[in-house]
Amino acid sequence: MKIRPWHGVFAIVLAASAFAIGACSEGEPGGDGGAGGGGEAGGVADEAEFPEWIDVAPDFLVERLGGPTSAREFRGRPFNQSARSLSNEEFRRFGSGALVFDRHFVAEDGLGPVFNADSCLSCHLDGVDDSDAATMDDEGETVQREQGGAGRGGDPGPGLLLRLSVPGASADGSPNPEPTYGLQLQDQAVGPASAEGTVKVTWSTETVTYPDGTTVELRRPRFDIDELSSGPLAADAMTSPRIAPTMTGMGLLEAIPEAALRAAGDPDDADGDGISGRVNEVWDRSTATTTVGRFGWKAGQPTVLQQSAAALHDDMGMTNRVFPATCDNQGSACDPTSHDDAAVDLDDERLDLQVFYNRTLAVPIARNLDDPAVIRGANTFVEIGCSSCHTTTQRSGPDEVAGLANVEFHPFTDLLLHDMGPGLADGRPEFGASGSEWRTPPLWTVGRRGEVTGFENFLHDGRARTIEEAILWHGGEAEAVRGRFMALAQRRRHDLIEFIGAL
């Protein structure tokens, strides 16, 4: 069942988590159509035209977006808090998992032979100065590290990496690896292996003009690959840059019943409202079955376990029970003899501890909820149709962690795929997701991203420097709601942005 206040969609693919812009207000970036997109030219002229209800806080405007799991910040690591609903024993387990998450792996741990980062913390920044978490070599000397990510020097955001594939699909429906370099370009290596290549980012800019004459400069990235170690990419290679999203609330999202996600979709747009949100059907390696995707920019991973195990393997080269072979997902550039696969690098105990940590990260509390601008913005969010995809409220089902079970929470996502138009398209399918479809990401923590990580970058490739820019990049199913946003008076646009920033 769908709730469509304006029969529109506003799937803000923030932080990230594809990327051009029609001049002025001539439609979506990179697409066609009028700027109004269904909105009224000129929008709301002044505050006197605000409806009376706009100053009444809606039910979803609550401090504890994660329900009883939400936490206030302490120790300066707002994205590193445990869910407040954990038992004492679970809290101790969370702490043990944090040690695995924070660890900077070295070759003796199994790092490499090629990799993008040596620690989860290198990409998923949480307020810690990562340079202080020194890695020691066998002689006790500090090893200098670079931040994880393929685009050093002008990074669009933390943990930038480049996904690769060629047309077609693997036997399990996953993307078909690029023959030489596999599914991901690794830009670091443990000797004698060589880094596979480097990614350079350059930017072009274009201007969008609101009906009231206000202008906003948007930027579009171009990603070029240099210094390929084993020859050029295949002629038909497809690439997709990705930055690292925040990880809070993953356990709650995993606990939403599959039936609820399917019921929220309308894959054939049966009601004719222009919205065709649908689940991504993906392969679960642990159960050897096809199931609903929940995690990743295109919802390509079904569980926190598989998402975590894939990152350990693909980003760090750390084999584990889900991805036990060094050259799994790799191309011919990977030498299977370069790494001993007799035993996995990360044993089950440590993998399970990290997965528990990832599942039980608390959602930070929302802020400034008594600010009249935030209240007005929350109501405008629903009024113009943003909540059509950024579903305000979800409820978890049964869960092995009692504190995550049967919880009402407010992630502002439906976890479904939506076509976001050519402006954000990367042209690279992933399971059932097309090259222009993206999962609606949660909006919680969006307003904290810049102050916590040092990178205020949004959308999957980090092109948007502000929440406003991210909104203006929306097209496809979101074109009508983007038009309504542009047609608002400047005061009301500001209120909406203030609301999203408070989450």
PDB file of C-alpha atoms in Angstrom, residues 51-340:
ATOM      1  CA  PRO A  51      -1.663  26.968   5.506  1.00  0.00           C
ATOM      2  CA  GLU A  52      -2.606  27.043   9.194  1.00  0.00           C
ATOM      3  CA  TRP A  53      -1.543  23.453   9.788  1.00  0.00           C
ATOM      4  CA  ILE A  54       2.034  24.061   8.701  1.00  0.00           C
ATOM      5  CA  ASP A  55       3.125  25.127  12.195  1.00  0.00           C
ATOM      6  CA  VAL A  56       1.792  21.973  13.858  1.00  0.00           C
ATOM      7  CA  ALA A  57       4.504  19.351  14.341  1.00  0.00           C
ATOM      8  CA  PRO A  58       3.656  16.076  12.532  1.00  0.00           C
ATOM      9  CA  ASP A  59       3.764  12.769  14.398  1.00  0.00           C
ATOM     10  CA  PHE A  60       7.023  11.661  12.768  1.00  0.00           C
ATOM     11  CA  LEU A  61       8.915  14.740  13.984  1.00  0.00           C
ATOM     12  CA  VAL A  62      10.448  13.100  17.039  1.00  0.00           C
ATOM     13  CA  GLU A  63      13.856  13.300  18.655  1.00  0.00           C
ATOM     14  CA  ARG A  64      14.421   9.552  18.799  1.00  0.00           C
ATOM     15  CA  LEU A  65      14.297   8.651  15.117  1.00  0.00           C
ATOM     16  CA  GLY A  66      15.478   5.138  15.965  1.00  0.00           C
ATOM     17  CA  GLY A  67      12.880   4.670  18.676  1.00  0.00           C
ATOM     18  CA  PRO A  68      14.375   3.220  21.872  1.00  0.00           C
ATOM     19  CA  THR A  69      17.653   2.510  20.062  1.00  0.00           C
ATOM     20  CA  SER A  70      18.481   6.207  19.578  1.00  0.00           C
ATOM     21  CA  ALA A  71      21.429   7.652  21.477  1.00  0.00           C
ATOM     22  CA  ARG A  72      22.808  11.008  22.448  1.00  0.00           C
ATOM     23  CA  GLU A  73      26.376  11.728  21.464  1.00  0.00           C
ATOM     24  CA  PHE A  74      29.264  11.042  23.788  1.00  0.00           C
ATOM     25  CA  ARG A  75      33.020  10.589  23.270  1.00  0.00           C
ATOM     26  CA  GLY A  76      32.796  12.713  20.133  1.00  0.00           C
ATOM     27  CA  ARG A  77      31.727   9.758  17.959  1.00  0.00           C
ATOM     28  CA  PRO A  78      28.034  10.264  17.136  1.00  0.00           C
ATOM     29  CA  PHE A  79      28.008   7.531  14.478  1.00  0.00           C
ATOM     30  CA  ASN A  80      29.698   5.049  16.832  1.00  0.00           C
ATOM     31  CA  GLN A  81      27.125   4.770  19.636  1.00  0.00           C
ATOM     32  CA  SER A  82      25.483   1.504  20.632  1.00  0.00           C
ATOM     33  CA  ALA A  83      21.725   1.139  20.491  1.00  0.00           C
ATOM     34  CA  ARG A  84      20.368   2.169  23.881  1.00  0.00           C
ATOM     35  CA  SER A  85      18.054  -0.845  23.957  1.00  0.00           C
ATOM     36  CA  LEU A  86      20.893  -3.397  24.301  1.00  0.00           C
ATOM     37  CA  SER A  87      21.365  -5.587  27.350  1.00  0.00           C
ATOM     38  CA  ASN A  88      24.620  -5.408  29.314  1.00  0.00           C
ATOM     39  CA  GLU A  89      25.877  -8.569  27.622  1.00  0.00           C
ATOM     40  CA  GLU A  90      24.956  -7.189  24.192  1.00  0.00           C
ATOM     41  CA  PHE A  91      26.686  -3.918  25.007  1.00  0.00           C
ATOM     42  CA  ARG A  92      29.910  -5.798  25.768  1.00  0.00           C
ATOM     43  CA  ARG A  93      29.555  -7.662  22.493  1.00  0.00           C
ATOM     44  CA  PHE A  94      29.067  -4.353  20.703  1.00  0.00           C
ATOM     45  CA  GLY A  95      32.336  -3.115  22.195  1.00  0.00           C
ATOM     46  CA  SER A  96      34.168  -6.207  20.979  1.00  0.00           C
ATOM     47  CA  GLY A  97      32.742  -5.680  17.504  1.00  0.00           C
ATOM     48  CA  ALA A  98      33.892  -2.062  17.549  1.00  0.00           C
ATOM     49  CA  LEU A  99      37.475  -3.269  17.966  1.00  0.00           C
ATOM     50  CA  VAL A 100      37.178  -5.261  14.737  1.00  0.00           C
ATOM     51  CA  PHE A 101      35.534  -2.325  12.955  1.00  0.00           C
ATOM     52  CA  ASP A 102      38.257   0.103  14.064  1.00  0.00           C
ATOM     53  CA  ARG A 103      41.207  -2.195  13.422  1.00  0.00           C
ATOM     54  CA  HIS A 104      43.682  -1.280  10.714  1.00  0.00           C
ATOM     55  CA  PHE A 105      44.586  -4.587   9.122  1.00  0.00           C
ATOM     56  CA  VAL A 106      48.095  -5.370   7.899  1.00  0.00           C
ATOM     57  CA  ALA A 107      49.451  -8.039   5.576  1.00  0.00           C
ATOM     58  CA  GLU A 108      49.896 -10.472   8.453  1.00  0.00           C
ATOM     59  CA  ASP A 109      46.137 -10.225   9.119  1.00  0.00           C
ATOM     60  CA  GLY A 110      45.383 -11.015   5.483  1.00  0.00           C
ATOM     61  CA  LEU A 111      45.091  -7.506   4.072  1.00  0.00           C
ATOM     62  CA  GLY A 112      45.288  -7.506   0.270  1.00  0.00           C
ATOM     63  CA  PRO A 113      46.964  -8.440  -1.926  1.00  0.00           C
ATOM     64  CA  VAL A 114      45.039  -5.563  -3.526  1.00  0.00           C
ATOM     65  CA  PHE A 115      42.656  -3.373  -1.575  1.00  0.00           C
ATOM     66  CA  ASN A 116      41.031   0.060  -1.232  1.00  0.00           C
ATOM     67  CA  ALA A 117      41.280   0.588   2.525  1.00  0.00           C
ATOM     68  CA  ASP A 118      42.839  -1.150   5.507  1.00  0.00           C
ATOM     69  CA  SER A 119      39.986  -0.526   7.945  1.00  0.00           C
ATOM     70  CA  CYS A 120      36.239   0.005   8.003  1.00  0.00           C
ATOM     71  CA  LEU A 121      36.960   3.230   9.864  1.00  0.00           C
ATOM     72  CA  SER A 122      39.052   4.512   6.956  1.00  0.00           C
ATOM     73  CA  CYS A 123      35.907   5.023   4.879  1.00  0.00           C
ATOM     74  CA  HIS A 124      33.040   5.077   7.384  1.00  0.00           C
ATOM     75  CA  LEU A 125      34.258   8.094   9.311  1.00  0.00           C
ATOM     76  CA  ASP A 126      32.592   8.757  12.637  1.00  0.00           C
ATOM     77  CA  GLY A 127      34.206  11.788  14.183  1.00  0.00           C
ATOM     78  CA  VAL A 128      37.553  10.206  15.016  1.00  0.00           C
ATOM     79  CA  ASP A 129      40.760  11.653  13.606  1.00  0.00           C
ATOM     80  CA  ASP A 130      41.741   8.457  11.843  1.00  0.00           C
ATOM     81  CA  SER A 131      45.356   9.563  11.673  1.00  0.00           C
ATOM     82  CA  ASP A 132      45.579   9.039  15.437  1.00  0.00           C
ATOM     83  CA  ALA A 133      44.654   5.354  15.167  1.00  0.00           C
ATOM     84  CA  ALA A 134      48.175   4.317  14.199  1.00  0.00           C
ATOM     85  CA  THR A 135      48.903   0.959  12.621  1.00  0.00           C
ATOM     86  CA  MET A 136      52.157  -0.678  13.699  1.00  0.00           C
ATOM     87  CA  ASP A 137      54.290  -2.926  11.552  1.00  0.00           C
ATOM     88  CA  ASP A 138      56.193  -5.962  12.850  1.00  0.00           C
ATOM     89  CA  GLU A 139      59.026  -3.730  14.081  1.00  0.00           C
ATOM     90  CA  GLY A 140      56.668  -1.502  16.043  1.00  0.00           C
ATOM     91  CA  GLU A 141      57.040   1.398  13.627  1.00  0.00           C
ATOM     92  CA  THR A 142      54.093   3.540  12.602  1.00  0.00           C
ATOM     93  CA  VAL A 143      52.853   2.763   9.102  1.00  0.00           C
ATOM     94  CA  GLN A 144      51.582   5.775   7.169  1.00  0.00           C
ATOM     95  CA  ARG A 145      48.141   5.222   5.705  1.00  0.00           C
ATOM     96  CA  GLU A 146      45.964   7.035   3.237  1.00  0.00           C
ATOM     97  CA  GLN A 147      42.251   7.502   3.649  1.00  0.00           C
ATOM     98  CA  GLY A 148      40.322   4.723   1.991  1.00  0.00           C
ATOM     99  CA  GLY A 149      39.010   5.493  -1.447  1.00  0.00           C
ATOM    100  CA  ALA A 150      40.076   5.579  -5.033  1.00  0.00           C
ATOM    101  CA  GLY A 151      39.999   9.303  -5.702  1.00  0.00           C
ATOM    102  CA  ARG A 152      42.666  10.798  -3.460  1.00  0.00           C
ATOM    103  CA  GLY A 153      43.265  14.413  -4.325  1.00  0.00           C
ATOM    104  CA  GLY A 154      39.877  16.056  -4.867  1.00  0.00           C
ATOM    105  CA  ASP A 155      37.832  13.240  -3.320  1.00  0.00           C
ATOM    106  CA  PRO A 156      34.068  13.695  -3.672  1.00  0.00           C
ATOM    107  CA  GLY A 157      33.673  12.047  -0.275  1.00  0.00           C
ATOM    108  CA  PRO A 158      34.978   9.392   2.089  1.00  0.00           C
ATOM    109  CA  GLY A 159      35.639   5.901   0.814  1.00  0.00           C
ATOM    110  CA  LEU A 160      35.345   6.666  -2.885  1.00  0.00           C
ATOM    111  CA  LEU A 161      35.710   3.544  -4.993  1.00  0.00           C
ATOM    112  CA  LEU A 162      34.914   2.524  -8.547  1.00  0.00           C
ATOM    113  CA  ARG A 163      32.639  -0.430  -9.241  1.00  0.00           C
ATOM    114  CA  LEU A 164      33.227  -2.297 -12.500  1.00  0.00           C
ATOM    115  CA  SER A 165      31.333  -4.799 -14.643  1.00  0.00           C
ATOM    116  CA  VAL A 166      30.556  -5.750 -18.230  1.00  0.00           C
ATOM    117  CA  PRO A 167      27.124  -6.424 -19.758  1.00  0.00           C
ATOM    118  CA  GLY A 168      25.357  -9.568 -18.661  1.00  0.00           C
ATOM    119  CA  ALA A 169      25.056 -11.203 -15.284  1.00  0.00           C
ATOM    120  CA  SER A 170      26.743 -13.940 -13.308  1.00  0.00           C
ATOM    121  CA  ALA A 171      24.992 -17.225 -12.570  1.00  0.00           C
ATOM    122  CA  ASP A 172      23.495 -15.801  -9.363  1.00  0.00           C
ATOM    123  CA  GLY A 173      22.239 -12.671 -11.133  1.00  0.00           C
ATOM    124  CA  SER A 174      24.951 -10.380  -9.787  1.00  0.00           C
ATOM    125  CA  PRO A 175      26.915  -8.034 -12.064  1.00  0.00           C
ATOM    126  CA  ASN A 176      29.300  -9.675 -14.505  1.00  0.00           C
ATOM    127  CA  PRO A 177      32.893  -8.872 -13.434  1.00  0.00           C
ATOM    128  CA  GLU A 178      35.162  -6.930 -15.769  1.00  0.00           C
ATOM    129  CA  PRO A 179      37.466  -9.674 -17.124  1.00  0.00           C
ATOM    130  CA  THR A 180      40.750  -8.209 -15.892  1.00  0.00           C
ATOM    131  CA  TYR A 181      39.934  -6.228 -12.763  1.00  0.00           C
ATOM    132  CA  GLY A 182      36.738  -7.833 -11.494  1.00  0.00           C
ATOM    133  CA  LEU A 183      33.929  -5.931  -9.790  1.00  0.00           C
ATOM    134  CA  GLN A 184      36.001  -3.187  -8.171  1.00  0.00           C
ATOM    135  CA  LEU A 185      39.170  -1.265  -8.945  1.00  0.00           C
ATOM    136  CA  GLN A 186      41.600  -1.625  -6.033  1.00  0.00           C
ATOM    137  CA  ASP A 187      44.056   1.254  -5.802  1.00  0.00           C
ATOM    138  CA  GLN A 188      46.371  -0.067  -3.086  1.00  0.00           C
ATOM    139  CA  ALA A 189      48.382  -3.258  -2.763  1.00  0.00           C
ATOM    140  CA  VAL A 190      50.594  -5.311  -0.494  1.00  0.00           C
ATOM    141  CA  GLY A 191      53.908  -6.128  -2.206  1.00  0.00           C
ATOM    142  CA  PRO A 192      54.794  -7.783  -4.454  1.00  0.00           C
ATOM    143  CA  ALA A 193      51.307  -7.178  -5.854  1.00  0.00           C
ATOM    144  CA  SER A 194      50.643  -3.879  -7.646  1.00  0.00           C
ATOM    145  CA  ALA A 195      47.759  -1.475  -7.228  1.00  0.00           C
ATOM    146  CA  GLU A 196      45.329  -1.943 -10.102  1.00  0.00           C
ATOM    147  CA  GLY A 197      45.051   1.732 -10.971  1.00  0.00           C
ATOM    148  CA  THR A 198      44.111   5.187  -9.766  1.00  0.00           C
ATOM    149  CA  VAL A 199      41.016   7.294 -10.241  1.00  0.00           C
ATOM    150  CA  LYS A 200      41.152  11.009 -10.952  1.00  0.00           C
ATOM    151  CA  VAL A 201      38.119  13.228 -10.485  1.00  0.00           C
ATOM    152  CA  THR A 202      37.456  16.427 -12.422  1.00  0.00           C
ATOM    153  CA  TRP A 203      34.387  18.628 -12.218  1.00  0.00           C
ATOM    154  CA  SER A 204      32.217  20.641 -14.562  1.00  0.00           C
ATOM    155  CA  THR A 205      29.556  23.052 -13.375  1.00  0.00           C
ATOM    156  CA  GLU A 206      26.141  24.111 -14.584  1.00  0.00           C
ATOM    157  CA  THR A 207      23.501  26.449 -13.256  1.00  0.00           C
ATOM    158  CA  VAL A 208      19.899  25.846 -12.256  1.00  0.00           C
ATOM    159  CA  THR A 209      17.590  28.859 -11.953  1.00  0.00           C
ATOM    160  CA  TYR A 210      14.474  28.897  -9.776  1.00  0.00           C
ATOM    161  CA  PRO A 211      11.288  30.586 -11.005  1.00  0.00           C
ATOM    162  CA  ASP A 212      12.016  33.417  -8.535  1.00  0.00           C
ATOM    163  CA  GLY A 213      15.394  34.039 -10.193  1.00  0.00           C
ATOM    164  CA  THR A 214      17.585  32.419  -7.536  1.00  0.00           C
ATOM    165  CA  THR A 215      20.456  30.451  -9.057  1.00  0.00           C
ATOM    166  CA  VAL A 216      22.336  27.409  -7.792  1.00  0.00           C
ATOM    167  CA  GLU A 217      25.544  26.022  -9.245  1.00  0.00           C
ATOM    168  CA  LEU A 218      25.628  22.252  -9.574  1.00  0.00           C
ATOM    169  CA  ARG A 219      28.706  20.199 -10.325  1.00  0.00           C
ATOM    170  CA  ARG A 220      29.053  16.978 -12.289  1.00  0.00           C
ATOM    171  CA  PRO A 221      32.023  14.658 -11.806  1.00  0.00           C
ATOM    172  CA  ARG A 222      34.120  12.937 -14.420  1.00  0.00           C
ATOM    173  CA  PHE A 223      36.102   9.913 -13.315  1.00  0.00           C
ATOM    174  CA  ASP A 224      39.206   8.939 -15.287  1.00  0.00           C
ATOM    175  CA  ILE A 225      41.278   5.827 -14.611  1.00  0.00           C
ATOM    176  CA  ASP A 226      45.058   6.038 -14.854  1.00  0.00           C
ATOM    177  CA  GLU A 227      48.001   3.711 -14.314  1.00  0.00           C
ATOM    178  CA  LEU A 228      46.140   0.459 -14.930  1.00  0.00           C
ATOM    179  CA  SER A 229      48.458  -2.345 -13.897  1.00  0.00           C
ATOM    180  CA  SER A 230      47.284  -5.071 -16.278  1.00  0.00           C
ATOM    181  CA  GLY A 231      46.215  -3.284 -19.422  1.00  0.00           C
ATOM    182  CA  PRO A 232      43.062  -1.407 -20.388  1.00  0.00           C
ATOM    183  CA  LEU A 233      39.536  -2.142 -19.256  1.00  0.00           C
ATOM    184  CA  ALA A 234      37.302  -4.115 -21.590  1.00  0.00           C
ATOM    185  CA  ALA A 235      35.796  -1.981 -24.349  1.00  0.00           C
ATOM    186  CA  ASP A 236      32.303  -2.560 -22.945  1.00  0.00           C
ATOM    187  CA  ALA A 237      33.253  -2.017 -19.297  1.00  0.00           C
ATOM    188  CA  MET A 238      30.749  -0.154 -17.143  1.00  0.00           C
ATOM    189  CA  THR A 239      31.855   1.898 -14.150  1.00  0.00           C
ATOM    190  CA  SER A 240      30.059   3.362 -11.167  1.00  0.00           C
ATOM    191  CA  PRO A 241      31.716   5.554  -8.522  1.00  0.00           C
ATOM    192  CA  ARG A 242      30.444   5.167  -4.962  1.00  0.00           C
ATOM    193  CA  ILE A 243      31.199   6.957  -1.695  1.00  0.00           C
ATOM    194  CA  ALA A 244      30.714   5.371   1.700  1.00  0.00           C
ATOM    195  CA  PRO A 245      27.325   5.925   3.353  1.00  0.00           C
ATOM    196  CA  THR A 246      26.763   6.202   7.077  1.00  0.00           C
ATOM    197  CA  MET A 247      25.860   2.930   8.777  1.00  0.00           C
ATOM    198  CA  THR A 248      23.551   3.883  11.635  1.00  0.00           C
ATOM    199  CA  GLY A 249      20.293   1.990  12.056  1.00  0.00           C
ATOM    200  CA  MET A 250      21.221  -0.939   9.805  1.00  0.00           C
ATOM    201  CA  GLY A 251      19.751  -3.504  12.187  1.00  0.00           C
ATOM    202  CA  LEU A 252      16.388  -1.745  12.226  1.00  0.00           C
ATOM    203  CA  LEU A 253      16.322  -1.603   8.431  1.00  0.00           C
ATOM    204  CA  GLU A 254      17.176  -5.301   8.248  1.00  0.00           C
ATOM    205  CA  ALA A 255      14.335  -6.088  10.655  1.00  0.00           C
ATOM    206  CA  ILE A 256      11.596  -4.530   8.494  1.00  0.00           C
ATOM    207  CA  PRO A 257       9.510  -7.521   7.363  1.00  0.00           C
ATOM    208  CA  GLU A 258      10.033  -8.468   3.737  1.00  0.00           C
ATOM    209  CA  ALA A 259       6.270  -8.478   3.225  1.00  0.00           C
ATOM    210  CA  ALA A 260       6.088  -4.822   4.268  1.00  0.00           C
ATOM    211  CA  LEU A 261       8.727  -3.813   1.737  1.00  0.00           C
ATOM    212  CA  ARG A 262       7.015  -5.710  -1.048  1.00  0.00           C
ATOM    213  CA  ALA A 263       3.617  -4.262  -0.133  1.00  0.00           C
ATOM    214  CA  ALA A 264       5.003  -0.727  -0.371  1.00  0.00           C
ATOM    215  CA  GLY A 265       6.125  -1.250  -3.946  1.00  0.00           C
ATOM    216  CA  ASP A 266       4.218  -0.676  -7.154  1.00  0.00           C
ATOM    217  CA  PRO A 267       6.560  -2.141  -9.778  1.00  0.00           C
ATOM    218  CA  ASP A 268       4.111  -1.770 -12.666  1.00  0.00           C
ATOM    219  CA  ASP A 269       2.746   1.609 -11.555  1.00  0.00           C
ATOM    220  CA  ALA A 270      -0.716   0.089 -11.333  1.00  0.00           C
ATOM    221  CA  ASP A 271      -2.171   3.285  -9.910  1.00  0.00           C
ATOM    222  CA  GLY A 272      -0.712   5.425 -12.700  1.00  0.00           C
ATOM    223  CA  ASP A 273       0.907   7.950 -10.381  1.00  0.00           C
ATOM    224  CA  GLY A 274       4.281   7.821 -12.111  1.00  0.00           C
ATOM    225  CA  ILE A 275       5.942   6.003  -9.226  1.00  0.00           C
ATOM    226  CA  SER A 276       7.082   2.435  -9.680  1.00  0.00           C
ATOM    227  CA  GLY A 277       9.135   1.673  -6.599  1.00  0.00           C
ATOM    228  CA  ARG A 278      10.128  -1.970  -6.351  1.00  0.00           C
ATOM    229  CA  VAL A 279      12.367  -4.261  -4.371  1.00  0.00           C
ATOM    230  CA  ASN A 280      15.646  -5.461  -5.822  1.00  0.00           C
ATOM    231  CA  GLU A 281      15.772  -9.260  -5.960  1.00  0.00           C
ATOM    232  CA  VAL A 282      19.313 -10.275  -5.000  1.00  0.00           C
ATOM    233  CA  TRP A 283      21.299 -13.397  -4.143  1.00  0.00           C
ATOM    234  CA  ASP A 284      21.858 -14.316  -0.504  1.00  0.00           C
ATOM    235  CA  ARG A 285      25.074 -16.322  -0.334  1.00  0.00           C
ATOM    236  CA  SER A 286      24.372 -17.684   3.140  1.00  0.00           C
ATOM    237  CA  THR A 287      21.019 -19.232   2.253  1.00  0.00           C
ATOM    238  CA  ALA A 288      21.653 -19.749  -1.485  1.00  0.00           C
ATOM    239  CA  THR A 289      18.311 -18.111  -2.255  1.00  0.00           C
ATOM    240  CA  THR A 290      17.031 -14.994  -3.967  1.00  0.00           C
ATOM    241  CA  THR A 291      15.609 -12.442  -1.561  1.00  0.00           C
ATOM    242  CA  VAL A 292      14.988  -8.710  -1.075  1.00  0.00           C
ATOM    243  CA  GLY A 293      17.972  -6.369  -1.295  1.00  0.00           C
ATOM    244  CA  ARG A 294      18.209  -3.727   1.421  1.00  0.00           C
ATOM    245  CA  PHE A 295      21.743  -2.321   1.546  1.00  0.00           C
ATOM    246  CA  GLY A 296      24.022  -0.524  -0.880  1.00  0.00           C
ATOM    247  CA  TRP A 297      23.250   2.300  -3.274  1.00  0.00           C
ATOM    248  CA  LYS A 298      21.262  -0.058  -5.509  1.00  0.00           C
ATOM    249  CA  ALA A 299      20.039  -2.366  -2.719  1.00  0.00           C
ATOM    250  CA  GLY A 300      22.419  -5.054  -3.946  1.00  0.00           C
ATOM    251  CA  GLN A 301      22.978  -6.743  -0.573  1.00  0.00           C
ATOM    252  CA  PRO A 302      20.267  -8.584   1.388  1.00  0.00           C
ATOM    253  CA  THR A 303      21.675  -8.637   4.918  1.00  0.00           C
ATOM    254  CA  VAL A 304      24.063  -6.803   7.205  1.00  0.00           C
ATOM    255  CA  LEU A 305      26.157  -9.983   7.231  1.00  0.00           C
ATOM    256  CA  GLN A 306      26.612 -10.058   3.467  1.00  0.00           C
ATOM    257  CA  GLN A 307      27.085  -6.290   3.200  1.00  0.00           C
ATOM    258  CA  SER A 308      29.800  -6.434   5.870  1.00  0.00           C
ATOM    259  CA  ALA A 309      31.476  -9.551   4.477  1.00  0.00           C
ATOM    260  CA  ALA A 310      31.543  -8.093   0.958  1.00  0.00           C
ATOM    261  CA  ALA A 311      33.168  -4.877   2.192  1.00  0.00           C
ATOM    262  CA  LEU A 312      35.797  -6.821   4.123  1.00  0.00           C
ATOM    263  CA  HIS A 313      36.593  -8.893   1.046  1.00  0.00           C
ATOM    264  CA  ASP A 314      36.259  -6.369  -1.783  1.00  0.00           C
ATOM    265  CA  ASP A 315      37.570  -3.263   0.002  1.00  0.00           C
ATOM    266  CA  MET A 316      40.262  -4.858   2.182  1.00  0.00           C
ATOM    267  CA  GLY A 317      40.970  -8.265   0.680  1.00  0.00           C
ATOM    268  CA  MET A 318      39.986  -9.964   3.951  1.00  0.00           C
ATOM    269  CA  THR A 319      38.513 -13.385   3.153  1.00  0.00           C
ATOM    270  CA  ASN A 320      35.713 -14.703   5.355  1.00  0.00           C
ATOM    271  CA  ARG A 321      33.106 -17.438   5.367  1.00  0.00           C
ATOM    272  CA  VAL A 322      30.799 -15.549   2.988  1.00  0.00           C
ATOM    273  CA  PHE A 323      33.610 -14.677   0.551  1.00  0.00           C
ATOM    274  CA  PRO A 324      36.261 -17.337   1.264  1.00  0.00           C
ATOM    275  CA  ALA A 325      38.430 -17.025  -1.865  1.00  0.00           C
ATOM    276  CA  THR A 326      40.914 -14.222  -2.478  1.00  0.00           C
ATOM    277  CA  CYS A 327      40.015 -13.975  -6.167  1.00  0.00           C
ATOM    278  CA  ASP A 328      36.246 -14.162  -5.650  1.00  0.00           C
ATOM    279  CA  ASN A 329      34.716 -11.262  -7.656  1.00  0.00           C
ATOM    280  CA  GLN A 330      38.171 -10.521  -9.091  1.00  0.00           C
ATOM    281  CA  GLY A 331      39.409 -10.704 -12.662  1.00  0.00           C
ATOM    282  CA  SER A 332      42.473 -12.213 -14.287  1.00  0.00           C
ATOM    283  CA  ALA A 333      44.717  -9.610 -12.624  1.00  0.00           C
ATOM    284  CA  CYS A 334      44.179 -11.447  -9.332  1.00  0.00           C
ATOM    285  CA  ASP A 335      46.787 -14.142  -8.681  1.00  0.00           C
ATOM    286  CA  PRO A 336      45.203 -16.898  -6.557  1.00  0.00           C
ATOM    287  CA  THR A 337      48.656 -18.049  -5.441  1.00  0.00           C
ATOM    288  CA  SER A 338      49.436 -14.649  -3.928  1.00  0.00           C
ATOM    289  CA  HIS A 339      47.339 -15.359  -0.854  1.00  0.00           C
ATOM    290  CA  ASP A 340      46.864 -18.512   1.213  1.00  0.00           C
TER     291      ASP A 340
END
